[in-house]
Amino acid sequence: MSAAPEQAFPLPDTTGIGAHYWNALREGRLDYQCCSRCHSAWLPARTECPKCLAAEWTWKIASGKATLISWVIYHHAYHPWFAKKLPYNVSVVQLAEGPRLISNVVAAGTTLRIDMPLQLIIEREADVALARFKPA
Ligand SMILES: [Zn+2]
């Protein structure tokens, strides 16, 4: 029996340019894009380098090391799926390689702080592999 649509996990778009990112997470790694011209690195996936607009880039594997840039604590669920997780953080995390992404820091009982060292963990939510982080 599947959940009613309003109760289902809000699925990300795993097609198009982002398909590689989601497939990599499913295979157990976090990949990011790196420009072949200026060596800028970024997430989320896009067709051109956000710095020099070159369309030549490659996927690279992130080390999993990151730092906490910022976060907010959600006390209200903006989608029914997340009601059972309240309160939870939505965090801006910077990979050691440079790209930033919106994620969650899984750290029950831990006080979050700016520049906190983090380590990638890949968790499954409704059969979607998600990049989350824990204190390193
Ligand atoms: Zn570039």
PDB file of C-alpha atoms and ligand atoms in Angstrom:
ATOM      1  CA  MET A   1       0.000   0.000   0.000  1.00  0.00           C
ATOM      2  CA  SER A   2       1.493   3.315  -1.015  1.00  0.00           C
ATOM      3  CA  ALA A   3       1.036   6.594   0.807  1.00  0.00           C
ATOM      4  CA  ALA A   4      -1.420   9.183  -0.452  1.00  0.00           C
ATOM      5  CA  PRO A   5       0.294  11.665  -2.814  1.00  0.00           C
ATOM      6  CA  GLU A   6       0.296  14.446  -0.205  1.00  0.00           C
ATOM      7  CA  GLN A   7       1.962  12.019   2.241  1.00  0.00           C
ATOM      8  CA  ALA A   8       4.617  10.771  -0.203  1.00  0.00           C
ATOM      9  CA  PHE A   9       8.238  11.872  -0.065  1.00  0.00           C
ATOM     10  CA  PRO A  10       8.675  14.821  -2.469  1.00  0.00           C
ATOM     11  CA  LEU A  11      10.895  13.232  -5.103  1.00  0.00           C
ATOM     12  CA  PRO A  12      13.742  15.213  -6.666  1.00  0.00           C
ATOM     13  CA  ASP A  13      14.026  15.506 -10.450  1.00  0.00           C
ATOM     14  CA  THR A  14      16.524  12.752 -11.220  1.00  0.00           C
ATOM     15  CA  THR A  15      16.473  13.265 -14.999  1.00  0.00           C
ATOM     16  CA  GLY A  16      18.475  15.476 -17.339  1.00  0.00           C
ATOM     17  CA  ILE A  17      21.761  17.047 -16.276  1.00  0.00           C
ATOM     18  CA  GLY A  18      21.197  15.989 -12.653  1.00  0.00           C
ATOM     19  CA  ALA A  19      20.789  12.272 -13.422  1.00  0.00           C
ATOM     20  CA  HIS A  20      24.510  11.611 -12.923  1.00  0.00           C
ATOM     21  CA  TYR A  21      24.433  13.228  -9.450  1.00  0.00           C
ATOM     22  CA  TRP A  22      21.504  11.067  -8.275  1.00  0.00           C
ATOM     23  CA  ASN A  23      22.919   7.865  -9.806  1.00  0.00           C
ATOM     24  CA  ALA A  24      26.282   8.493  -8.105  1.00  0.00           C
ATOM     25  CA  LEU A  25      24.576   8.855  -4.706  1.00  0.00           C
ATOM     26  CA  ARG A  26      22.715   5.611  -5.355  1.00  0.00           C
ATOM     27  CA  GLU A  27      26.115   3.993  -6.017  1.00  0.00           C
ATOM     28  CA  GLY A  28      27.530   5.402  -2.766  1.00  0.00           C
ATOM     29  CA  ARG A  29      29.443   8.513  -3.773  1.00  0.00           C
ATOM     30  CA  LEU A  30      28.891  12.257  -4.049  1.00  0.00           C
ATOM     31  CA  ASP A  31      29.975  13.631  -7.432  1.00  0.00           C
ATOM     32  CA  TYR A  32      30.315  17.294  -8.369  1.00  0.00           C
ATOM     33  CA  GLN A  33      31.150  19.072 -11.596  1.00  0.00           C
ATOM     34  CA  CYS A  34      34.527  20.669 -12.319  1.00  0.00           C
ATOM     35  CA  CYS A  35      35.268  23.076 -15.181  1.00  0.00           C
ATOM     36  CA  SER A  36      37.906  21.896 -17.661  1.00  0.00           C
ATOM     37  CA  ARG A  37      38.890  25.523 -18.392  1.00  0.00           C
ATOM     38  CA  CYS A  38      38.950  27.454 -15.094  1.00  0.00           C
ATOM     39  CA  HIS A  39      38.811  24.495 -12.643  1.00  0.00           C
ATOM     40  CA  SER A  40      35.839  25.970 -10.781  1.00  0.00           C
ATOM     41  CA  ALA A  41      33.756  23.298  -9.022  1.00  0.00           C
ATOM     42  CA  TRP A  42      30.027  23.372  -8.384  1.00  0.00           C
ATOM     43  CA  LEU A  43      26.729  21.848  -7.390  1.00  0.00           C
ATOM     44  CA  PRO A  44      23.886  21.495  -8.269  1.00  0.00           C
ATOM     45  CA  ALA A  45      24.446  20.137 -11.753  1.00  0.00           C
ATOM     46  CA  ARG A  46      24.221  22.516 -14.687  1.00  0.00           C
ATOM     47  CA  THR A  47      25.307  22.524 -18.322  1.00  0.00           C
ATOM     48  CA  GLU A  48      27.785  25.435 -18.105  1.00  0.00           C
ATOM     49  CA  CYS A  49      30.436  26.509 -15.614  1.00  0.00           C
ATOM     50  CA  PRO A  50      28.850  29.172 -13.372  1.00  0.00           C
ATOM     51  CA  LYS A  51      32.155  31.106 -13.345  1.00  0.00           C
ATOM     52  CA  CYS A  52      33.335  31.186 -16.989  1.00  0.00           C
ATOM     53  CA  LEU A  53      30.291  29.677 -18.784  1.00  0.00           C
ATOM     54  CA  ALA A  54      32.398  26.975 -20.471  1.00  0.00           C
ATOM     55  CA  ALA A  55      30.441  23.886 -21.454  1.00  0.00           C
ATOM     56  CA  GLU A  56      33.490  21.635 -20.981  1.00  0.00           C
ATOM     57  CA  TRP A  57      33.503  19.992 -17.565  1.00  0.00           C
ATOM     58  CA  THR A  58      33.917  16.646 -15.891  1.00  0.00           C
ATOM     59  CA  TRP A  59      32.383  14.885 -12.904  1.00  0.00           C
ATOM     60  CA  LYS A  60      34.668  14.357  -9.920  1.00  0.00           C
ATOM     61  CA  ILE A  61      34.199  12.337  -6.745  1.00  0.00           C
ATOM     62  CA  ALA A  62      33.978  14.344  -3.521  1.00  0.00           C
ATOM     63  CA  SER A  63      36.129  13.238  -0.599  1.00  0.00           C
ATOM     64  CA  GLY A  64      33.135  13.528   1.726  1.00  0.00           C
ATOM     65  CA  LYS A  65      34.900  16.101   3.903  1.00  0.00           C
ATOM     66  CA  ALA A  66      32.956  19.317   4.397  1.00  0.00           C
ATOM     67  CA  THR A  67      32.293  22.220   6.745  1.00  0.00           C
ATOM     68  CA  LEU A  68      29.078  23.755   8.006  1.00  0.00           C
ATOM     69  CA  ILE A  69      28.461  27.216   6.546  1.00  0.00           C
ATOM     70  CA  SER A  70      24.991  28.003   7.913  1.00  0.00           C
ATOM     71  CA  TRP A  71      21.709  26.399   8.952  1.00  0.00           C
ATOM     72  CA  VAL A  72      18.138  26.973  10.069  1.00  0.00           C
ATOM     73  CA  ILE A  73      16.030  24.782  12.330  1.00  0.00           C
ATOM     74  CA  TYR A  74      12.601  23.876  10.950  1.00  0.00           C
ATOM     75  CA  HIS A  75       9.881  23.688  13.596  1.00  0.00           C
ATOM     76  CA  HIS A  76       7.061  23.598  11.050  1.00  0.00           C
ATOM     77  CA  ALA A  77       6.660  20.993   8.322  1.00  0.00           C
ATOM     78  CA  TYR A  78       6.152  22.630   4.935  1.00  0.00           C
ATOM     79  CA  HIS A  79       5.386  19.185   3.493  1.00  0.00           C
ATOM     80  CA  PRO A  80       3.503  16.433   5.401  1.00  0.00           C
ATOM     81  CA  TRP A  81       6.350  13.927   4.882  1.00  0.00           C
ATOM     82  CA  PHE A  82       8.642  15.953   7.141  1.00  0.00           C
ATOM     83  CA  ALA A  83       6.224  16.346  10.082  1.00  0.00           C
ATOM     84  CA  LYS A  84       7.640  13.255  11.808  1.00  0.00           C
ATOM     85  CA  LYS A  85      11.177  14.684  11.592  1.00  0.00           C
ATOM     86  CA  LEU A  86      10.502  17.976  13.409  1.00  0.00           C
ATOM     87  CA  PRO A  87      12.525  19.766  14.506  1.00  0.00           C
ATOM     88  CA  TYR A  88      15.289  19.305  11.914  1.00  0.00           C
ATOM     89  CA  ASN A  89      17.996  21.448  10.377  1.00  0.00           C
ATOM     90  CA  VAL A  90      18.393  22.553   6.776  1.00  0.00           C
ATOM     91  CA  SER A  91      22.055  23.351   6.329  1.00  0.00           C
ATOM     92  CA  VAL A  92      24.403  24.938   3.826  1.00  0.00           C
ATOM     93  CA  VAL A  93      27.446  22.688   3.615  1.00  0.00           C
ATOM     94  CA  GLN A  94      30.677  23.381   1.742  1.00  0.00           C
ATOM     95  CA  LEU A  95      32.598  20.414   0.394  1.00  0.00           C
ATOM     96  CA  ALA A  96      36.387  20.414   0.849  1.00  0.00           C
ATOM     97  CA  GLU A  97      36.559  20.662  -2.963  1.00  0.00           C
ATOM     98  CA  GLY A  98      34.548  23.904  -2.956  1.00  0.00           C
ATOM     99  CA  PRO A  99      30.950  23.250  -4.034  1.00  0.00           C
ATOM    100  CA  ARG A 100      28.166  24.114  -1.601  1.00  0.00           C
ATOM    101  CA  LEU A 101      24.914  22.241  -1.241  1.00  0.00           C
ATOM    102  CA  ILE A 102      21.765  22.375   0.817  1.00  0.00           C
ATOM    103  CA  SER A 103      21.566  19.337   3.071  1.00  0.00           C
ATOM    104  CA  ASN A 104      20.904  18.200   6.628  1.00  0.00           C
ATOM    105  CA  VAL A 105      23.389  17.620   9.409  1.00  0.00           C
ATOM    106  CA  VAL A 106      22.413  14.454  11.265  1.00  0.00           C
ATOM    107  CA  ALA A 107      23.549  15.309  14.761  1.00  0.00           C
ATOM    108  CA  ALA A 108      20.886  14.674  17.385  1.00  0.00           C
ATOM    109  CA  GLY A 109      21.911  16.298  20.638  1.00  0.00           C
ATOM    110  CA  THR A 110      24.920  18.050  19.078  1.00  0.00           C
ATOM    111  CA  THR A 111      25.153  21.837  19.066  1.00  0.00           C
ATOM    112  CA  LEU A 112      25.820  22.987  15.519  1.00  0.00           C
ATOM    113  CA  ARG A 113      28.443  25.673  14.960  1.00  0.00           C
ATOM    114  CA  ILE A 114      29.812  27.596  11.998  1.00  0.00           C
ATOM    115  CA  ASP A 115      32.844  25.897  10.384  1.00  0.00           C
ATOM    116  CA  MET A 116      32.043  22.593  12.143  1.00  0.00           C
ATOM    117  CA  PRO A 117      33.929  19.793  10.316  1.00  0.00           C
ATOM    118  CA  LEU A 118      31.506  17.360   8.694  1.00  0.00           C
ATOM    119  CA  GLN A 119      31.601  13.987   6.993  1.00  0.00           C
ATOM    120  CA  LEU A 120      29.304  12.824   4.200  1.00  0.00           C
ATOM    121  CA  ILE A 121      26.761  10.121   4.906  1.00  0.00           C
ATOM    122  CA  ILE A 122      24.403   8.823   2.242  1.00  0.00           C
ATOM    123  CA  GLU A 123      20.935   8.031   3.544  1.00  0.00           C
ATOM    124  CA  ARG A 124      17.931   6.606   1.755  1.00  0.00           C
ATOM    125  CA  GLU A 125      14.589   8.315   2.038  1.00  0.00           C
ATOM    126  CA  ALA A 126      11.689   6.644   0.208  1.00  0.00           C
ATOM    127  CA  ASP A 127      14.297   4.804  -1.935  1.00  0.00           C
ATOM    128  CA  VAL A 128      16.082   8.036  -2.915  1.00  0.00           C
ATOM    129  CA  ALA A 129      19.764   8.252  -1.937  1.00  0.00           C
ATOM    130  CA  LEU A 130      20.444  11.642  -0.296  1.00  0.00           C
ATOM    131  CA  ALA A 131      23.670  13.395   0.647  1.00  0.00           C
ATOM    132  CA  ARG A 132      23.594  14.249   4.339  1.00  0.00           C
ATOM    133  CA  PHE A 133      26.372  15.002   6.784  1.00  0.00           C
ATOM    134  CA  LYS A 134      27.413  14.168  10.338  1.00  0.00           C
ATOM    135  CA  PRO A 135      29.973  15.838  12.607  1.00  0.00           C
ATOM    136  CA  ALA A 136      33.469  14.597  11.643  1.00  0.00           C
TER     137      ALA A 136
HETATM  138 ZN    ZN B   1      34.915  27.604 -15.788  1.00  0.00          ZN
END
